[in-house]
Coordinates of C-alpha atoms in Angstrom, one line a residue:
M9 CA 11.6 -7.7 -38.0
A10 CA 12.2 -11.1 -39.7
A11 CA 15.3 -13.1 -39.8
S12 CA 16.3 -16.3 -41.5
I13 CA 18.2 -18.9 -39.5
P14 CA 19.6 -22.0 -41.1
T15 CA 18.6 -25.3 -39.5
T16 CA 21.2 -27.8 -38.5
P17 CA 21.7 -30.5 -41.1
H18 CA 20.0 -33.7 -40.3
A19 CA 19.0 -36.9 -42.0
N20 CA 15.4 -37.7 -42.9
A21 CA 13.8 -41.1 -42.9
G22 CA 15.4 -41.9 -46.3
G23 CA 18.9 -41.0 -45.1
E24 CA 19.2 -37.8 -47.1
S25 CA 20.7 -34.7 -45.6
W26 CA 18.7 -31.4 -45.5
S27 CA 21.5 -28.9 -45.4
N28 CA 19.8 -26.1 -47.3
D29 CA 16.7 -25.8 -45.1
W30 CA 15.9 -22.3 -43.8
V31 CA 13.4 -21.4 -41.1
Q32 CA 11.7 -18.0 -41.1
L33 CA 11.4 -16.6 -37.6
E34 CA 9.6 -13.5 -36.5
L35 CA 11.8 -11.7 -33.9
V36 CA 9.8 -9.5 -31.6
D37 CA 11.3 -6.5 -29.9
P38 CA 10.7 -7.0 -26.1
D39 CA 10.0 -3.3 -25.6
A40 CA 7.4 -3.3 -28.4
A41 CA 5.6 -6.4 -27.0
E42 CA 4.2 -4.5 -24.0
T43 CA 0.4 -4.8 -24.0
G44 CA -2.1 -2.1 -23.4
Y45 CA -2.6 -3.5 -19.9
G46 CA 1.1 -3.1 -19.2
R47 CA 1.1 0.5 -20.3
K48 CA -2.0 1.2 -18.2
R49 CA -0.5 -0.4 -15.2
N50 CA 2.7 1.6 -15.6
A51 CA 0.6 4.8 -15.9
L52 CA -1.3 4.0 -12.8
A53 CA 2.0 3.3 -10.9
I54 CA 3.3 6.7 -12.0
L55 CA 0.0 8.4 -11.0
G56 CA 0.3 6.7 -7.6
F57 CA 3.8 7.9 -7.1
I58 CA 2.8 11.5 -8.1
A59 CA -0.1 11.3 -5.6
L60 CA 2.3 10.0 -2.9
G61 CA 4.7 12.8 -3.7
L62 CA 2.0 15.4 -3.3
V63 CA 0.9 14.0 0.1
L64 CA 4.6 14.0 1.2
L65 CA 5.0 17.6 0.0
M66 CA 1.8 18.6 1.8
A67 CA 3.0 16.9 5.0
I68 CA 6.4 18.6 4.8
L69 CA 5.4 22.1 3.6
G70 CA 1.8 22.2 4.7
P71 CA 2.0 24.3 7.8
E72 CA 4.2 26.9 5.9
L73 CA 1.8 27.0 2.9
A74 CA -1.4 27.3 5.0
P75 CA -2.9 30.7 4.4
Y76 CA -4.7 30.8 7.8
N77 CA -4.3 29.5 11.3
P78 CA -6.2 26.2 11.2
N79 CA -7.5 26.5 14.8
K80 CA -8.5 30.1 14.8
P81 CA -12.3 30.5 14.6
D82 CA -13.8 33.4 12.7
P83 CA -17.6 33.7 13.4
A84 CA -18.0 36.2 10.5
V85 CA -17.2 33.5 7.8
T86 CA -18.9 30.4 9.1
L87 CA -20.0 27.7 6.6
Q88 CA -18.8 29.5 3.5
G89 CA -18.3 27.7 0.3
P90 CA -15.1 27.7 -1.7
S91 CA -13.9 31.2 -2.7
R92 CA -10.7 33.0 -3.5
E93 CA -10.2 33.7 0.2
H94 CA -11.0 30.2 1.4
L95 CA -10.1 27.6 -1.3
M96 CA -12.1 24.8 0.3
G97 CA -14.5 27.0 2.2
T98 CA -14.9 27.2 6.0
D99 CA -16.4 25.0 8.7
Q100 CA -19.1 25.8 11.3
Y101 CA -16.6 27.7 13.4
G102 CA -15.3 29.8 10.5
R103 CA -12.0 27.9 10.3
D104 CA -10.4 27.6 6.9
V105 CA -10.8 24.0 5.6
F106 CA -7.8 24.1 3.3
S107 CA -5.5 25.2 6.1
R108 CA -6.8 22.4 8.3
V109 CA -6.2 19.8 5.5
L110 CA -2.6 21.0 5.1
H111 CA -1.9 20.8 8.8
A112 CA -3.6 17.4 9.1
A113 CA -1.4 15.8 6.4
R114 CA 1.6 15.7 8.7
L115 CA -0.3 14.0 11.5
D116 CA -2.0 11.6 9.1
L117 CA 1.3 10.6 7.6
R118 CA 2.9 10.1 11.1
V119 CA -0.1 7.9 12.1
A120 CA 0.0 5.8 9.0
I121 CA 3.8 5.2 9.3
S122 CA 3.4 4.4 13.0
I123 CA 0.6 1.9 12.4
T124 CA 2.5 0.2 9.6
A125 CA 5.7 0.0 11.7
V126 CA 3.9 -1.4 14.8
A127 CA 2.0 -4.0 12.8
L128 CA 5.1 -5.0 10.9
I129 CA 7.4 -5.3 13.9
V130 CA 4.9 -7.1 16.2
G131 CA 3.6 -9.3 13.4
T132 CA 7.1 -10.3 12.2
L133 CA 8.2 -11.1 15.8
V134 CA 5.1 -13.1 16.7
G135 CA 5.0 -14.9 13.3
G136 CA 8.7 -15.7 13.4
L137 CA 8.5 -17.1 16.9
I138 CA 5.5 -19.3 16.4
G139 CA 6.7 -20.4 13.0
F140 CA 10.1 -21.4 14.4
Y141 CA 9.0 -23.1 17.6
G142 CA 5.5 -24.4 16.7
G143 CA 3.7 -26.6 19.2
V144 CA 0.8 -25.6 21.4
L145 CA 1.7 -21.9 21.4
E146 CA 1.4 -21.9 17.6
H147 CA -2.0 -23.4 17.7
V148 CA -3.2 -21.0 20.4
V149 CA -1.9 -17.9 18.6
M150 CA -3.2 -19.0 15.2
R151 CA -6.7 -19.5 16.7
I152 CA -6.5 -16.0 18.2
I153 CA -5.4 -14.7 14.8
D154 CA -8.4 -16.5 13.2
V155 CA -10.8 -14.8 15.6
I156 CA -9.3 -11.4 14.9
L157 CA -9.5 -12.0 11.2
A158 CA -13.2 -13.0 11.5
F159 CA -14.0 -9.3 12.0
P160 CA -13.6 -6.7 9.3
G161 CA -10.4 -4.7 10.1
F162 CA -12.1 -1.3 10.2
V163 CA -14.9 -2.4 12.5
L164 CA -12.4 -4.1 14.8
A165 CA -10.2 -1.0 14.9
L166 CA -13.3 1.2 15.7
G167 CA -14.3 -1.1 18.5
I168 CA -10.8 -1.3 20.0
A169 CA -10.4 2.5 19.7
A170 CA -13.8 3.1 21.4
M171 CA -12.6 0.9 24.3
L172 CA -9.2 2.5 24.7
G173 CA -10.4 6.1 24.5
N174 CA -10.0 9.1 22.2
S175 CA -6.3 9.8 21.5
T176 CA -3.9 9.5 18.6
R177 CA -1.9 6.8 20.4
N178 CA -5.0 4.7 20.9
V179 CA -5.9 5.0 17.3
I180 CA -2.5 3.7 16.3
I181 CA -2.7 0.8 18.7
A182 CA -6.3 -0.1 17.6
V183 CA -5.5 -0.1 13.9
A184 CA -2.2 -1.9 14.4
I185 CA -4.0 -4.7 16.3
A186 CA -6.4 -5.1 13.4
Y187 CA -3.5 -5.5 10.9
I188 CA -1.0 -7.5 12.9
P189 CA -2.6 -10.8 12.0
Y190 CA -1.8 -10.4 8.3
Y191 CA 1.9 -10.0 9.0
V192 CA 1.8 -12.9 11.5
R193 CA 0.3 -15.3 9.0
L194 CA 2.7 -14.2 6.2
V195 CA 5.9 -14.6 8.4
R196 CA 4.7 -17.8 10.0
S197 CA 4.1 -19.4 6.6
E198 CA 7.6 -18.4 5.4
M199 CA 9.1 -19.8 8.6
L200 CA 7.3 -23.1 8.1
A201 CA 8.6 -23.2 4.5
L202 CA 12.2 -22.8 5.8
R203 CA 11.8 -25.2 8.8

């Protein structure tokens, strides 16, 4: 869409006024200016929300939708491939893999939310305190954070979980410890900017 807009009258070097000058402007519709990358990014965001919705639906309705008891072994059907009776096959004990996945979604979601909450709360508190007060405590905590960040997060979480033992609570603690430093650094830098 093109539009003509008159320019304001002004004098040139010779003192003459240009009152009849018109400038051609090309007006671009902001909705039409979206690039291919923008459309692709929006499509990926929608796809991500759909995947998240499916995981939430599985976590909420999984145990009711499961066709079999996920913990009941059936030696007659061990290690079967996918079929009409067992959509994802069976494991070495004859347990239905699809039923086990549906039941595990609730625990997985609970663990993920717990890890994020613990890392966020502890990281925010520690980062806020050391950012506000500073001093020797800030330097000591930041060196500890640097040591933790020197290790890959997953490897550090595996090592901590191996030391703590085999339980869901220990996995939550181990992974949260691996991700607390990111929140500490972020909150500390914001506190330093405000101080």
